[in-house]
XYZ file of C-alpha atoms in Angstrom:
297
model
C 0.000 0.000 0.000
C 2.819 2.390 0.896
C 4.573 1.566 -2.379
C 1.410 2.332 -4.344
C 0.975 5.676 -2.581
C 4.618 6.553 -3.224
C 4.259 5.808 -6.942
C 1.053 7.846 -7.074
C 2.692 10.827 -5.370
C 5.674 10.677 -7.732
C 3.361 10.565 -10.751
C 1.430 13.590 -9.503
C 4.635 15.521 -8.833
C 5.985 14.656 -12.283
C 2.802 15.858 -13.980
C 2.799 19.021 -11.858
C 6.380 19.827 -12.829
C 5.634 19.112 -16.491
C 2.610 21.423 -16.409
C 4.788 24.194 -15.000
C 7.241 23.848 -17.888
C 4.924 22.956 -20.778
C 1.463 24.438 -21.268
C -1.416 23.242 -23.437
C -4.227 25.556 -24.538
C -7.291 24.964 -26.728
C -8.600 27.798 -28.895
C -11.642 27.942 -31.184
C -12.602 30.496 -33.818
C -16.258 30.083 -32.853
C -18.040 28.632 -29.857
C -21.444 27.791 -31.324
C -22.191 25.075 -33.874
C -25.108 23.360 -35.546
C -25.526 19.579 -35.182
C -23.105 17.748 -37.530
C -21.193 20.948 -38.306
C -17.400 20.704 -38.227
C -15.932 21.601 -34.822
C -12.369 22.762 -35.540
C -10.047 23.335 -32.600
C -6.452 24.480 -32.367
C -4.140 23.159 -29.655
C -1.296 25.495 -28.704
C 1.696 23.854 -26.998
C 4.217 26.167 -25.331
C 7.619 24.810 -24.308
C 9.310 26.586 -21.382
C 11.338 23.602 -20.201
C 14.734 24.807 -21.374
C 15.184 21.725 -23.556
C 14.000 20.412 -26.893
C 10.849 18.277 -26.964
C 10.262 15.613 -29.599
C 6.509 15.252 -30.091
C 4.191 13.268 -32.331
C 6.062 9.957 -32.376
C 3.411 7.970 -30.493
C -0.158 7.577 -31.710
C -1.546 8.842 -28.392
C 0.807 11.787 -27.907
C -2.150 14.197 -28.082
C -5.640 13.005 -27.165
C -9.008 14.634 -26.550
C -11.940 14.064 -24.240
C -15.374 15.646 -24.668
C -18.024 15.821 -21.969
C -21.514 17.248 -21.820
C -22.234 19.776 -19.120
C -25.844 18.543 -19.146
C -24.871 15.166 -17.723
C -25.352 12.802 -20.671
C -22.493 10.634 -21.921
C -20.679 11.681 -25.092
C -19.761 8.627 -27.154
C -16.343 8.619 -28.798
C -16.396 7.113 -32.290
C -12.605 6.897 -32.546
C -9.434 8.584 -31.392
C -8.731 11.907 -33.066
C -5.740 11.332 -35.378
C -2.976 13.878 -34.808
C -0.096 12.922 -37.066
C 3.319 14.349 -37.815
C 6.467 14.250 -35.684
C 8.215 17.513 -34.878
C 10.742 19.053 -32.508
C 9.699 21.929 -30.284
C 12.579 24.019 -29.029
C 12.485 25.813 -25.708
C 10.472 29.083 -25.823
C 8.757 27.915 -29.011
C 5.028 27.397 -29.598
C 3.590 24.553 -31.660
C 0.008 24.453 -32.955
C -1.995 21.437 -34.107
C -5.460 21.762 -35.678
C -8.114 19.038 -35.708
C -11.849 18.612 -36.296
C -13.632 16.941 -33.378
C -16.962 16.355 -35.106
C -16.238 13.015 -36.861
C -14.828 11.445 -33.692
C -17.435 12.349 -31.059
C -21.221 12.132 -31.082
C -21.931 15.775 -30.337
C -25.049 16.275 -32.434
C -27.349 16.787 -29.470
C -28.362 20.291 -28.442
C -26.434 21.457 -25.369
C -23.134 22.677 -23.966
C -19.935 20.641 -24.159
C -16.400 20.939 -22.855
C -13.260 19.560 -24.451
C -9.892 18.824 -22.815
C -6.635 18.062 -24.631
C -4.002 15.834 -23.021
C -0.360 16.027 -24.090
C 1.801 13.008 -23.270
C 5.555 13.608 -23.086
C 7.107 10.177 -23.488
C 10.647 11.171 -22.507
C 9.397 12.527 -19.185
C 6.744 9.847 -18.556
C 4.394 12.738 -17.876
C 1.193 14.221 -19.223
C -0.217 17.751 -19.308
C -3.908 18.632 -19.558
C -5.346 21.790 -21.029
C -7.982 23.844 -19.297
C -11.512 22.844 -20.396
C -12.835 24.747 -23.408
C -16.615 25.009 -23.711
C -18.763 25.253 -26.827
C -22.467 25.015 -27.625
C -24.433 22.965 -30.142
C -27.662 24.707 -31.136
C -30.525 23.832 -33.444
C -31.140 25.913 -36.545
C -34.458 26.928 -38.083
C -35.271 25.241 -41.394
C -35.878 27.678 -44.246
C -35.971 25.454 -47.343
C -35.276 21.891 -48.448
C -35.302 19.847 -51.641
C -34.516 16.250 -52.568
C -32.076 15.582 -55.387
C -30.482 12.636 -57.113
C -26.737 12.179 -56.846
C -25.119 11.936 -60.299
C -23.550 8.528 -60.767
C -23.872 5.250 -62.602
C -26.703 5.076 -65.115
C -29.157 2.178 -65.531
C -29.712 2.044 -61.765
C -31.845 4.012 -59.302
C -30.002 7.158 -58.168
C -29.035 7.835 -54.583
C -31.430 10.436 -53.223
C -30.147 13.133 -50.903
C -31.576 16.346 -49.522
C -30.360 19.941 -49.483
C -31.588 21.965 -46.493
C -31.058 25.637 -45.720
C -31.105 26.626 -42.057
C -30.586 29.829 -40.136
C -29.164 30.223 -36.647
C -28.621 33.268 -34.465
C -24.929 33.124 -33.585
C -24.515 34.242 -29.958
C -27.749 36.230 -30.457
C -25.701 38.825 -32.303
C -25.431 37.600 -35.879
C -27.827 35.667 -38.085
C -26.025 33.027 -40.154
C -27.116 30.885 -43.083
C -26.171 27.188 -43.236
C -26.540 24.409 -45.793
C -26.995 20.787 -44.755
C -26.712 17.726 -47.004
C -28.363 14.567 -45.706
C -30.032 11.429 -46.952
C -33.668 11.691 -47.967
C -34.949 10.766 -44.501
C -32.501 13.207 -42.812
C -31.308 10.401 -40.532
C -27.763 10.583 -41.932
C -26.064 13.950 -42.304
C -23.137 14.143 -44.712
C -22.074 17.733 -44.137
C -23.166 21.010 -42.552
C -21.491 24.181 -43.791
C -21.933 27.811 -42.857
C -22.503 30.038 -45.873
C -22.168 33.358 -44.088
C -23.986 36.209 -42.453
C -27.488 37.211 -43.527
C -29.915 39.986 -42.645
C -33.025 39.116 -40.667
C -35.403 40.092 -43.477
C -33.569 38.070 -46.130
C -35.476 35.327 -47.940
C -32.773 33.132 -49.511
C -33.350 32.048 -53.102
C -32.291 28.433 -53.731
C -32.338 26.384 -56.929
C -30.886 22.985 -57.882
C -29.446 22.765 -61.396
C -29.354 19.829 -63.814
C -26.057 18.580 -62.339
C -27.562 18.394 -58.822
C -25.654 21.416 -57.576
C -27.337 23.926 -55.299
C -27.277 27.647 -56.073
C -28.098 29.984 -53.180
C -28.521 33.763 -53.271
C -29.246 35.710 -50.096
C -29.052 39.246 -48.769
C -26.125 39.898 -46.433
C -26.346 43.688 -46.111
C -28.367 46.732 -47.066
C -27.277 46.550 -50.717
C -25.147 43.389 -50.678
C -26.096 39.884 -51.838
C -23.997 36.742 -51.459
C -24.056 33.809 -53.863
C -22.795 30.276 -53.224
C -22.603 27.103 -55.305
C -22.702 23.841 -53.319
C -22.077 20.353 -54.713
C -23.833 17.112 -53.768
C -21.353 16.484 -50.938
C -22.095 19.803 -49.260
C -18.855 21.457 -50.350
C -18.922 25.117 -51.353
C -17.241 25.247 -54.758
C -17.819 28.904 -55.614
C -18.779 32.129 -53.862
C -19.557 35.553 -55.276
C -20.695 38.930 -53.954
C -23.208 41.128 -55.803
C -24.202 44.737 -55.259
C -27.813 45.792 -55.661
C -26.913 48.276 -58.381
C -29.390 49.031 -61.150
C -31.505 45.954 -60.433
C -31.871 43.425 -57.643
C -29.843 40.195 -58.130
C -31.916 37.032 -58.644
C -31.467 33.409 -59.710
C -32.767 32.358 -63.126
C -32.995 28.941 -64.779
C -32.717 28.474 -68.549
C -34.253 25.734 -70.697
C -31.191 23.510 -70.226
C -31.590 23.548 -66.448
C -28.599 25.816 -65.901
C -28.794 28.352 -63.074
C -27.196 31.789 -63.124
C -27.445 35.149 -61.384
C -29.270 37.900 -63.249
C -29.260 41.548 -62.244
C -27.045 43.381 -59.822
C -23.328 43.957 -60.255
C -20.820 41.284 -59.362
C -17.852 42.433 -57.331
C -14.529 41.716 -58.953
C -12.271 39.516 -56.837
C -8.693 40.667 -56.163
C -7.271 37.688 -58.058
C -9.295 38.719 -61.135
C -7.694 42.151 -61.367
C -5.120 42.550 -64.141
C -1.495 42.445 -63.111
C 0.095 45.848 -63.594
C 3.676 45.466 -64.840
C 6.339 47.187 -62.785
C 7.974 49.904 -64.884
C 11.570 50.782 -63.927
C 11.837 54.312 -62.609
C 13.788 56.587 -64.940
C 14.849 60.069 -63.991
C 13.588 62.952 -66.071
C 16.210 64.890 -68.097
C 16.138 67.745 -65.603
C 16.910 65.328 -62.763
C 20.042 63.860 -64.383
C 23.342 64.923 -62.755
C 25.210 67.729 -64.522
C 28.245 66.775 -66.562
C 31.641 67.383 -64.961
C 33.566 69.426 -67.549
C 36.593 70.339 -65.430
C 38.773 67.409 -66.408
C 37.438 66.945 -69.923
C 39.903 67.237 -72.805
C 39.171 69.894 -75.430
């Protein structure tokens, strides 16, 4: 019994010393998510030990635990893979980014907290981060439509569903989301935020002949955003239109192609022509005067 207590005390002291020399911090760009939306986190590791740390060699060098503050158990689907070995010198900061959503069942409405644990093999010690909380909220459905996924012919197509939802982010900003699920909505393939929208906006959505979703919505007083989403829920193109001359709107031609009519599209920086750099040449009046003192006649 005494031996066990001694080992336990030594382990606690080792972890305490490690935490004083190496810190682990979780940061998130946002703290509110829709069910099935990606939950990206960044783990910042700061080395103040005075020696180099070699990290990432073991599969469990950085692990995560997620708990619900409401009391229900959060099921872990698998360990979050954090790959790539690297050396962290003293006074340096290393950052690893992961998405928690595929590895934990966090689709239920409520508040959650996540903790990252860093294991330092050479020290036989581990360091925990402070808990970081985030919320999963339900959005309000605005529009939905079934569509067939393009694929092999001569067989029934896979049927999926596009759904547009809105959610009030931290009660300060209304955001528009797109969700791709199976027809029954029991399996969600992807949830993606499209951006900010005004409260009086009525998004226009149309599915083209290639089963891609076109969405046009008002994001400001005279600003409209456009997004093109494929069958997997990935945003493949985004544009911004000004309400200049006429209001932007989606139109469908006889071939089932969708385009934006009206308004004025903003030119993206990468679309601007490259201006060649012209070497600077002094004007004749700026040229230095000739030195005629030592010139031969």
